mmCIF file of C-alpha atoms in Angstrom:
data_model
loop_
_atom_site.group_PDB
_atom_site.id
_atom_site.type_symbol
_atom_site.label_atom_id
_atom_site.label_comp_id
_atom_site.label_asym_id
_atom_site.label_seq_id
_atom_site.Cartn_x
_atom_site.Cartn_y
_atom_site.Cartn_z
ATOM 1 C CA MET A 1 81.811 41.688 91.404
ATOM 2 C CA LYS A 2 84.107 41.151 94.395
ATOM 3 C CA SER A 3 85.832 44.492 93.840
ATOM 4 C CA SER A 4 82.539 46.399 93.826
ATOM 5 C CA ILE A 5 81.458 44.714 97.084
ATOM 6 C CA THR A 6 84.846 45.449 98.630
ATOM 7 C CA SER A 7 84.660 49.089 97.602
ATOM 8 C CA LEU A 8 81.103 49.386 99.003
ATOM 9 C CA ILE A 9 82.234 47.919 102.328
ATOM 10 C CA ALA A 10 85.201 50.335 102.434
ATOM 11 C CA LEU A 11 82.857 53.231 101.666
ATOM 12 C CA GLY A 12 80.486 52.158 104.459
ATOM 13 C CA VAL A 13 83.317 51.916 106.990
ATOM 14 C CA THR A 14 84.585 55.345 105.985
ATOM 15 C CA LEU A 15 81.151 56.955 106.261
ATOM 16 C CA SER A 16 80.531 55.255 109.606
ATOM 17 C CA ALA A 17 83.828 56.531 111.027
ATOM 18 C CA THR A 18 83.133 60.031 109.685
ATOM 19 C CA ALA A 19 79.663 60.085 111.266
ATOM 20 C CA GLN A 20 81.055 58.960 114.630
ATOM 21 C CA TRP A 21 83.778 61.622 114.476
ATOM 22 C CA ALA A 22 81.274 64.365 113.620
ATOM 23 C CA ASN A 23 79.077 63.461 116.616
ATOM 24 C CA ALA A 24 81.987 63.226 119.048
ATOM 25 C CA GLU A 25 82.104 65.597 121.993
ATOM 26 C CA CYS A 26 85.042 67.761 122.867
ATOM 27 C CA PRO A 27 86.618 66.579 126.151
ATOM 28 C CA CYS A 28 86.591 70.173 127.391
ATOM 29 C CA GLU A 29 82.777 70.237 127.123
ATOM 30 C CA ARG A 30 82.404 67.069 129.219
ATOM 31 C CA ASN A 31 84.593 68.292 132.073
ATOM 32 C CA PRO A 32 84.760 72.082 132.109
ATOM 33 C CA GLN A 33 87.135 73.663 134.570
ATOM 34 C CA SER A 34 85.055 76.679 135.407
ATOM 35 C CA ASN A 35 87.168 77.592 138.407
ATOM 36 C CA TYR A 36 90.363 78.034 136.367
ATOM 37 C CA GLN A 37 91.435 81.644 135.820
ATOM 38 C CA MET A 38 94.429 83.022 133.978
ATOM 39 C CA PRO A 39 97.019 84.550 136.297
ATOM 40 C CA PRO A 40 97.147 88.351 136.023
ATOM 41 C CA LEU A 41 99.940 89.919 134.006
ATOM 42 C CA PRO A 42 102.469 91.871 136.024
ATOM 43 C CA ALA A 43 102.041 95.619 135.858
ATOM 44 C CA GLY A 44 104.699 98.283 135.656
ATOM 45 C CA PRO A 45 108.393 97.814 134.934
ATOM 46 C CA ASP A 46 108.266 94.042 135.656
ATOM 47 C CA ARG A 47 106.154 93.431 132.576
ATOM 48 C CA MET A 48 108.067 91.803 129.723
ATOM 49 C CA THR A 49 107.195 94.074 126.801
ATOM 50 C CA ALA A 50 109.465 95.811 124.371
ATOM 51 C CA ALA A 51 109.306 99.551 123.990
ATOM 52 C CA PRO A 52 108.536 100.712 120.469
ATOM 53 C CA SER A 53 111.591 101.771 118.531
ATOM 54 C CA PRO A 54 111.989 105.484 117.828
ATOM 55 C CA GLY A 55 110.848 106.353 114.352
ATOM 56 C CA THR A 56 107.850 105.358 112.237
ATOM 57 C CA LEU A 57 107.803 101.557 112.569
ATOM 58 C CA GLY A 58 104.238 100.367 113.026
ATOM 59 C CA ARG A 59 102.829 103.726 111.927
ATOM 60 C CA THR A 60 104.273 104.182 108.426
ATOM 61 C CA TYR A 61 101.155 103.237 106.479
ATOM 62 C CA TYR A 62 99.036 105.567 108.649
ATOM 63 C CA LEU A 63 101.251 108.606 108.069
ATOM 64 C CA PRO A 64 100.731 110.939 105.129
ATOM 65 C CA SER A 65 102.896 110.147 102.125
ATOM 66 C CA ARG A 66 102.913 111.163 98.504
ATOM 67 C CA ASP A 67 103.626 109.571 95.138
ATOM 68 C CA ILE A 68 107.126 109.501 93.714
ATOM 69 C CA PRO A 69 107.645 111.429 90.457
ATOM 70 C CA ALA A 70 106.434 109.628 87.331
ATOM 71 C CA SER A 71 109.930 109.721 85.824
ATOM 72 C CA LYS A 72 111.261 107.424 88.587
ATOM 73 C CA HIS A 73 111.166 103.618 88.734
ATOM 74 C CA PRO A 74 107.811 102.561 90.265
ATOM 75 C CA ARG A 75 109.399 100.443 93.022
ATOM 76 C CA ILE A 76 111.873 102.947 94.425
ATOM 77 C CA ALA A 77 111.131 104.602 97.740
ATOM 78 C CA MET A 78 112.086 108.099 98.790
ATOM 79 C CA ILE A 79 112.322 109.748 102.170
ATOM 80 C CA ASP A 80 112.395 113.434 103.057
ATOM 81 C CA ILE A 81 113.970 114.036 106.442
ATOM 82 C CA ILE A 82 113.493 117.399 108.100
ATOM 83 C CA VAL A 83 116.105 117.977 110.777
ATOM 84 C CA PRO A 84 117.306 121.551 111.331
ATOM 85 C CA ASP A 85 120.893 121.834 112.790
ATOM 86 C CA ALA A 86 122.109 118.382 111.638
ATOM 87 C CA THR A 87 125.606 118.246 110.203
ATOM 88 C CA SER A 88 125.079 114.844 108.579
ATOM 89 C CA VAL A 89 122.266 112.364 108.009
ATOM 90 C CA ARG A 90 122.716 108.769 106.842
ATOM 91 C CA VAL A 91 120.086 106.239 105.827
ATOM 92 C CA VAL A 92 121.259 102.625 106.169
ATOM 93 C CA ASN A 93 119.477 99.505 104.911
ATOM 94 C CA MET A 94 118.840 97.002 107.727
ATOM 95 C CA TYR A 95 117.981 93.929 105.590
ATOM 96 C CA VAL A 96 120.576 91.135 105.721
ATOM 97 C CA HIS A 97 120.621 90.397 101.963
ATOM 98 C CA ARG A 98 120.650 94.046 100.909
ATOM 99 C CA GLU A 99 121.817 95.415 97.595
ATOM 100 C CA GLU A 100 123.123 98.636 99.105
ATOM 101 C CA ASP A 101 124.326 99.658 102.558
ATOM 102 C CA ASP A 102 123.880 103.430 102.531
ATOM 103 C CA VAL A 103 121.062 105.027 100.589
ATOM 104 C CA ASP A 104 122.120 107.848 98.262
ATOM 105 C CA GLY A 105 120.935 111.251 99.383
ATOM 106 C CA TYR A 106 121.776 114.915 99.752
ATOM 107 C CA GLU A 107 120.898 118.024 101.729
ATOM 108 C CA ASP A 108 118.483 120.214 99.799
ATOM 109 C CA THR A 109 119.820 123.776 99.982
ATOM 110 C CA ARG A 110 116.467 125.351 99.097
ATOM 111 C CA LEU A 111 115.035 124.520 102.520
ATOM 112 C CA ASN A 112 117.164 124.598 105.652
ATOM 113 C CA GLY A 113 117.355 121.166 107.269
ATOM 114 C CA LEU A 114 115.762 119.109 104.462
ATOM 115 C CA TRP A 115 117.581 115.923 103.456
ATOM 116 C CA ARG A 116 116.356 113.814 100.520
ATOM 117 C CA PHE A 117 117.157 110.129 99.992
ATOM 118 C CA GLU A 118 116.237 107.705 97.189
ATOM 119 C CA THR A 119 116.613 103.906 97.300
ATOM 120 C CA LEU A 120 117.273 101.438 94.533
ATOM 121 C CA PRO A 121 114.123 99.597 93.330
ATOM 122 C CA LEU A 122 112.767 97.684 96.330
ATOM 123 C CA LEU A 123 112.191 93.945 96.039
ATOM 124 C CA PRO A 124 108.674 92.758 96.883
ATOM 125 C CA GLY A 125 108.163 90.447 99.836
ATOM 126 C CA ILE A 126 110.986 91.621 102.094
ATOM 127 C CA PRO A 127 110.884 94.181 104.901
ATOM 128 C CA HIS A 128 112.057 97.640 103.898
ATOM 129 C CA ILE A 129 113.300 98.871 107.261
ATOM 130 C CA TYR A 130 116.016 101.502 107.284
ATOM 131 C CA LYS A 131 118.035 103.108 110.051
ATOM 132 C CA VAL A 132 118.363 106.902 109.953
ATOM 133 C CA ILE A 133 121.469 108.214 111.731
ATOM 134 C CA PHE A 134 121.674 111.895 112.679
ATOM 135 C CA ARG A 135 124.852 113.741 113.695
ATOM 136 C CA PHE A 136 124.729 117.237 115.134
ATOM 137 C CA SER A 137 128.476 117.819 115.340
ATOM 138 C CA ASP A 138 131.514 117.241 113.132
ATOM 139 C CA ASP A 139 133.363 115.777 116.103
ATOM 140 C CA PRO A 140 133.895 112.022 115.444
ATOM 141 C CA THR A 141 133.209 111.193 119.097
ATOM 142 C CA ALA A 142 129.903 113.101 119.172
ATOM 143 C CA PRO A 143 126.846 110.944 119.921
ATOM 144 C CA GLU A 144 124.547 109.853 117.116
ATOM 145 C CA THR A 145 120.772 109.839 117.193
ATOM 146 C CA VAL A 146 119.037 106.894 115.519
ATOM 147 C CA ARG A 147 115.493 106.471 114.185
ATOM 148 C CA TYR A 148 114.009 103.515 112.312
ATOM 149 C CA VAL A 149 111.677 103.914 109.375
ATOM 150 C CA ARG A 150 109.814 101.563 107.029
ATOM 151 C CA LEU A 151 109.830 102.697 103.419
ATOM 152 C CA ILE A 152 106.990 102.076 100.968
ATOM 153 C CA PRO A 153 107.710 101.311 97.296
ATOM 154 C CA GLY A 154 106.419 104.089 95.067
ATOM 155 C CA ARG A 155 105.904 106.562 97.920
ATOM 156 C CA ILE A 156 107.785 109.464 99.530
ATOM 157 C CA ILE A 157 107.774 109.260 103.330
ATOM 158 C CA GLU A 158 108.461 112.323 105.469
ATOM 159 C CA LEU A 159 110.321 112.039 108.774
ATOM 160 C CA THR A 160 110.541 115.094 111.000
ATOM 161 C CA TYR A 161 113.097 115.058 113.810
#
């Protein structure tokens, strides 16, 4: 009998505290600071924003892509890079715990300037960001051009330089 009375008292205290909490006012409603305004953001070069990286980051899923061939593993990704006049193109995996550094690829001789690359099967849940490095000269001191691209498992992305 004592335990049932004790449990009823505990239940009443709990319900009473819950009802008081539900009816409580927010302190911001009691004392609004209507004259407070956010300071304006600086305009122009003083603004602290990062410029978007060159390539397709942030736009990959909006760009046209096509399915990989049915004979391929369903989680591989492929990229077709169209860059006329390039002497070499490399695709490098940017993920820290990567399985491969450079993605295997070749220059397709049927179309001038088309390079095709194919990844290993991509692991779900990690970012698939790759760096594409273009060289336009065989000179080892020649500058390189870099673009960043996000690859999609099961899709062929096209990057035009």
